[in-house]
Each structure stands twice: as C-alpha cells, then as structure tokens.
CSV table of C-alpha atoms in Angstrom, one decimal:
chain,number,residue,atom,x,y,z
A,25,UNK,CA,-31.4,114.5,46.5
A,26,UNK,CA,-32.6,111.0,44.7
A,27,UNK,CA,-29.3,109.9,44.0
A,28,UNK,CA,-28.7,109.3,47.4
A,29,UNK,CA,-29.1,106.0,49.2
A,30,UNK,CA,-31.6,105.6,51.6
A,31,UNK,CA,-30.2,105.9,54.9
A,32,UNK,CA,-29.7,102.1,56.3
A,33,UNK,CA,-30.9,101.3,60.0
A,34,UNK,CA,-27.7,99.4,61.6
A,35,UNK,CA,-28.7,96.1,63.2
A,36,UNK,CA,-30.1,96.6,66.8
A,37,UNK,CA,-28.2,94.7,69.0
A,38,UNK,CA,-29.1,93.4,72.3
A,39,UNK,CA,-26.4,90.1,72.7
A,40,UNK,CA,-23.7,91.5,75.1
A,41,UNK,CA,-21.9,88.5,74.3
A,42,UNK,CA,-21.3,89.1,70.7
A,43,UNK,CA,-19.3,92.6,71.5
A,44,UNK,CA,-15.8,92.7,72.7
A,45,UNK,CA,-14.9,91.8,75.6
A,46,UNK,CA,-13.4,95.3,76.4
A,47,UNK,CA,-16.5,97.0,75.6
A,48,UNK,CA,-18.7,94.5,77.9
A,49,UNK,CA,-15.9,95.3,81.3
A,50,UNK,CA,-16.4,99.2,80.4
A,51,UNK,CA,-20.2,98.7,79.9
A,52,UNK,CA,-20.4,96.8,83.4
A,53,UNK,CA,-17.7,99.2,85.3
A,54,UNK,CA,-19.8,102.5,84.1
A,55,UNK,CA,-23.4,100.6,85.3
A,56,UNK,CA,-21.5,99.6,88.8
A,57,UNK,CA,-20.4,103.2,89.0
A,58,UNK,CA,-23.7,104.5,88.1
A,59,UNK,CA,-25.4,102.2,90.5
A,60,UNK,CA,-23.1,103.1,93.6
A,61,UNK,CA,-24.6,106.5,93.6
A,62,UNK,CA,-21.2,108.0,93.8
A,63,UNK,CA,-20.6,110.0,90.6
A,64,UNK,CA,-16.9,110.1,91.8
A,65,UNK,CA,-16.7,106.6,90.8
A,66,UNK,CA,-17.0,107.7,86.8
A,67,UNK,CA,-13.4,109.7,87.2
A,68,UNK,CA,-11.6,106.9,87.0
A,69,UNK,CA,-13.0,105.8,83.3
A,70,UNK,CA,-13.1,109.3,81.8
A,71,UNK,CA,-9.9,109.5,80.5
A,72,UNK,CA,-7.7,112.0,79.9
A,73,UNK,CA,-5.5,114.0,77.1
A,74,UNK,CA,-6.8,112.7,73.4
A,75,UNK,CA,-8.5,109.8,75.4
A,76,UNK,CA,-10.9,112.1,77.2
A,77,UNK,CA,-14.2,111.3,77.2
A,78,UNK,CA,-16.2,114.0,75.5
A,79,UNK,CA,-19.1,115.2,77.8
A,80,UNK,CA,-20.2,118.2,76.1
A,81,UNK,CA,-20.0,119.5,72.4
A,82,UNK,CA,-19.6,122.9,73.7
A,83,UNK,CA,-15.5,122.0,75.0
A,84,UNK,CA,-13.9,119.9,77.4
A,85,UNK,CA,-14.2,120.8,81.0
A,86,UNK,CA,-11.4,121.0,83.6
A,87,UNK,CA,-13.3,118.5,86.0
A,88,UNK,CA,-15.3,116.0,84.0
A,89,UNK,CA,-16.9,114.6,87.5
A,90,UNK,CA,-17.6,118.5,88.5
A,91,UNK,CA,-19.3,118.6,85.4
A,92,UNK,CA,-21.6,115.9,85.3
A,93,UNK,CA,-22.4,117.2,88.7
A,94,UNK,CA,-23.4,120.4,87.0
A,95,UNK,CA,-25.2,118.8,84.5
A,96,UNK,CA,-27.6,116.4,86.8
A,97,UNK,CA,-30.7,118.0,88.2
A,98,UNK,CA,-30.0,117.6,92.0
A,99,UNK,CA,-26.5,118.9,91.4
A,100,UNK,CA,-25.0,115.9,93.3
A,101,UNK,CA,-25.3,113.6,90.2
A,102,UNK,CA,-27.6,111.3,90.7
A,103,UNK,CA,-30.2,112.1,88.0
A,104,UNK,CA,-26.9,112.1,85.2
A,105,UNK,CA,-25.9,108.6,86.9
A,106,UNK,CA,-29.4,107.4,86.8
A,107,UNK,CA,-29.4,109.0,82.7
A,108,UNK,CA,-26.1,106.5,82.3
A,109,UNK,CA,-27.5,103.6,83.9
A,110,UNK,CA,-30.7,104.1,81.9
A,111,UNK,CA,-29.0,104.4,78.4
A,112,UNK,CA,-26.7,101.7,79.1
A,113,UNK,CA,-29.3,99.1,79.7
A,114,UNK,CA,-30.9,99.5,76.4
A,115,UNK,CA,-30.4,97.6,73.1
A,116,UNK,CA,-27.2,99.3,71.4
A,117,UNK,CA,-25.8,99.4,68.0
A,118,UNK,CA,-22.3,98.9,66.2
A,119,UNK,CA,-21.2,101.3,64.2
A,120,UNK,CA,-18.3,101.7,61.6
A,121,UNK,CA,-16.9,98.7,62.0
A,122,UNK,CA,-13.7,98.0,60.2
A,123,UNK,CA,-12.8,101.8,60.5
A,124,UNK,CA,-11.0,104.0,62.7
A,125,UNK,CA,-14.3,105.5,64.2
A,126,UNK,CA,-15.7,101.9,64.9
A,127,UNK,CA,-18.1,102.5,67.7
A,128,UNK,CA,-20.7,101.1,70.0
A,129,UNK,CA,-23.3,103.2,70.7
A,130,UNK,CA,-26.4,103.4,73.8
A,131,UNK,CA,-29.0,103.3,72.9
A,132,UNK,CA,-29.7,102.7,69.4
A,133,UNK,CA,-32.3,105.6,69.2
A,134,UNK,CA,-29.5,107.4,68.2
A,135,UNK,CA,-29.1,105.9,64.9
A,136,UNK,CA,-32.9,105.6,63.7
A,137,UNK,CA,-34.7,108.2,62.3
A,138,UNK,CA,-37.4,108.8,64.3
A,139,UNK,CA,-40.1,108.6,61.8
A,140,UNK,CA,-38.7,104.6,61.4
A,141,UNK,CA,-39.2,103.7,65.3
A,142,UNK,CA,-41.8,101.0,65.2
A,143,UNK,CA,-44.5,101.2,67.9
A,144,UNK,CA,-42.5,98.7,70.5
A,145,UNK,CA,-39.4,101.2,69.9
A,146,UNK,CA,-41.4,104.4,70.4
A,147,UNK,CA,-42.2,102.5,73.9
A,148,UNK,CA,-38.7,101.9,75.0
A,149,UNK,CA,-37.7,105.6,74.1
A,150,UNK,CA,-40.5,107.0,76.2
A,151,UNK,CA,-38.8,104.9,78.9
A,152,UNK,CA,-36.1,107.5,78.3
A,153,UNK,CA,-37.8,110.8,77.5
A,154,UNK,CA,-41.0,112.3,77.7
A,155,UNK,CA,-43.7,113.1,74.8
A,156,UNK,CA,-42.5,116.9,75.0
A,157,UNK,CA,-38.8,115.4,74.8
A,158,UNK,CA,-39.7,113.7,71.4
A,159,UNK,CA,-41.7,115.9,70.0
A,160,UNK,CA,-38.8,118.5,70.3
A,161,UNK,CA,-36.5,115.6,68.8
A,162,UNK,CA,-38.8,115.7,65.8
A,163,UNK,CA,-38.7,119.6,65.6
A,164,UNK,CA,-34.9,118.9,65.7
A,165,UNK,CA,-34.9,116.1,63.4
A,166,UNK,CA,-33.1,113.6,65.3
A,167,UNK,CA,-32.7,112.0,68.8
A,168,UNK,CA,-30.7,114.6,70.6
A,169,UNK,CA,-30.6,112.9,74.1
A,170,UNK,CA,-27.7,111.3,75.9
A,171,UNK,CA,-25.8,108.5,74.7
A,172,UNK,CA,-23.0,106.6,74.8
A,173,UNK,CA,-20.0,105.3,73.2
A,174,UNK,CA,-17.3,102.4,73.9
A,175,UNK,CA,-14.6,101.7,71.7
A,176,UNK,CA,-13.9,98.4,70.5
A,177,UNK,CA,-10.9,98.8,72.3
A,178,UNK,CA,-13.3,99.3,75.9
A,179,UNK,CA,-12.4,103.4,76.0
A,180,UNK,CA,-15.4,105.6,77.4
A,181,UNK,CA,-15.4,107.7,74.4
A,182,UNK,CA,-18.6,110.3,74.4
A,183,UNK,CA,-21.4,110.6,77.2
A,184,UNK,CA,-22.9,113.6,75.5
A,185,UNK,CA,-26.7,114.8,74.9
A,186,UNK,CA,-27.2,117.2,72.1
A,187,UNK,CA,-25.9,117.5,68.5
C-alpha cells in the first residue's frame, strides 16, 4: 500500500553509556552468566509471574533454565549461553521509547530489513548465522534469530528466536 510510510531504520546504537543504567547491570549480569558456563546462573534474571522472561513463542515453560538446556545443541547449554553472549555484544537498538513497550533490543538485525543491511552489517550478522541461516531469513522475510530485550527498567524481557 503507497500510502504507507516507509518503514524507518531506528538509530543503531553502540554507546552503552547512553542507555539506562538498569539496562547496562542486566546487560553485564546476563554476559557474566553467559561467560561462567553455568546456564544455572540465568535463573536468577528470568523472572517470574507477568515478569517472566519469554523464551519461546510457543508458551512459557515450567523450568526456563531446563529449557534453555533443551534448546542448546549440547544439551547442557553452552551453545544457547554462547548464542546470549554473542547477541549481547553486538550494536543494539532502542525501541518505543516514551511508551509502555519501550525496549532495548540485541542485536539490531532485528529491526532492519534485510534487504537494507549495508555490506559491513551483512558482515557482523554472518558473525551470528550462517549463509543458509540468512537465506532462509530472506525466504521468511525477516531476521528470525535470537534476540534480546531489556527494559528501561533493567527486566530480562524476551530471549526468543523465531517470529
């Protein structure tokens, strides 16, 4: 449809320093869990109730940590703790500010059209996924792989691949 707006790219941040300070100690306590190599480390951030972190479009399982486990290739989680790790030490974005959904989001592949990666972003996403990865994204029409969400607030709010 023409009369809609073109779709604007949010700024791609990189400056830890210019998010709040809640989001930065989440940020760093998820990284330091991720980095221990203990996934049992990530219960304590999940949340629970209306504050549970969402892990999985598909409903909210009884052990998040269980879970993960069940998710991660080696079944122990170190490949889903090596995913988090991975996803939070890229460049992010800010979404909705000012609203009750106001987000920040790892990475920012998430909210750019793949067709609009420039050549050093298609780079930093194959540091992520591989070619058959991306070329089922495009089939898709959208970056489906994990990412991540803080609250302004510094709540662990999604860990989720998918759509």
């Amino acid at each position: 449809d023409s009369d809609q707006p073109e779709y604007q790219i949010p700024d791609i941040l990189s400056d830890l320093s210019a998010v709040p300070f809640p989001v930065r100690t989440m940020r760093e306590l998820l990284m330091k869990a991720a980095r221990s190599g203990d996934i049992e480390q990530l219960r304590n951030f999940v949340g629970t109730g209306d504050d549970q972190t969402l892990l999985s479009f598909g409903g909210q399982p009884d052990d998040p940590v269980e879970f993960l486990k069940s998710l991660s290739g080696d079944g122990a989680g170190y490949e889903i703790l090596a995913i988090l790790e991975e996803m939070l030490a890229e460049d992010f974005v800010h979404l909705d500010a000012g609203t009750p959904e106001e987000i920040f989001v790892w990475p920012y592949f998430h909210a750019v059209p793949l067709e609009r990666l420039t050549p050093p972003q298609r780079v930093a996403l194959y540091r992520l996924v591989t070619h058959g990865d991306y070329e089922d994204m495009l089939s898709f029409g959208a970056y489906n792989f994990y990412r991540v969400g803080i609250t302004p607030d510094g709540r662990w709010r999604f860990f989720v691949a998918g759509d």
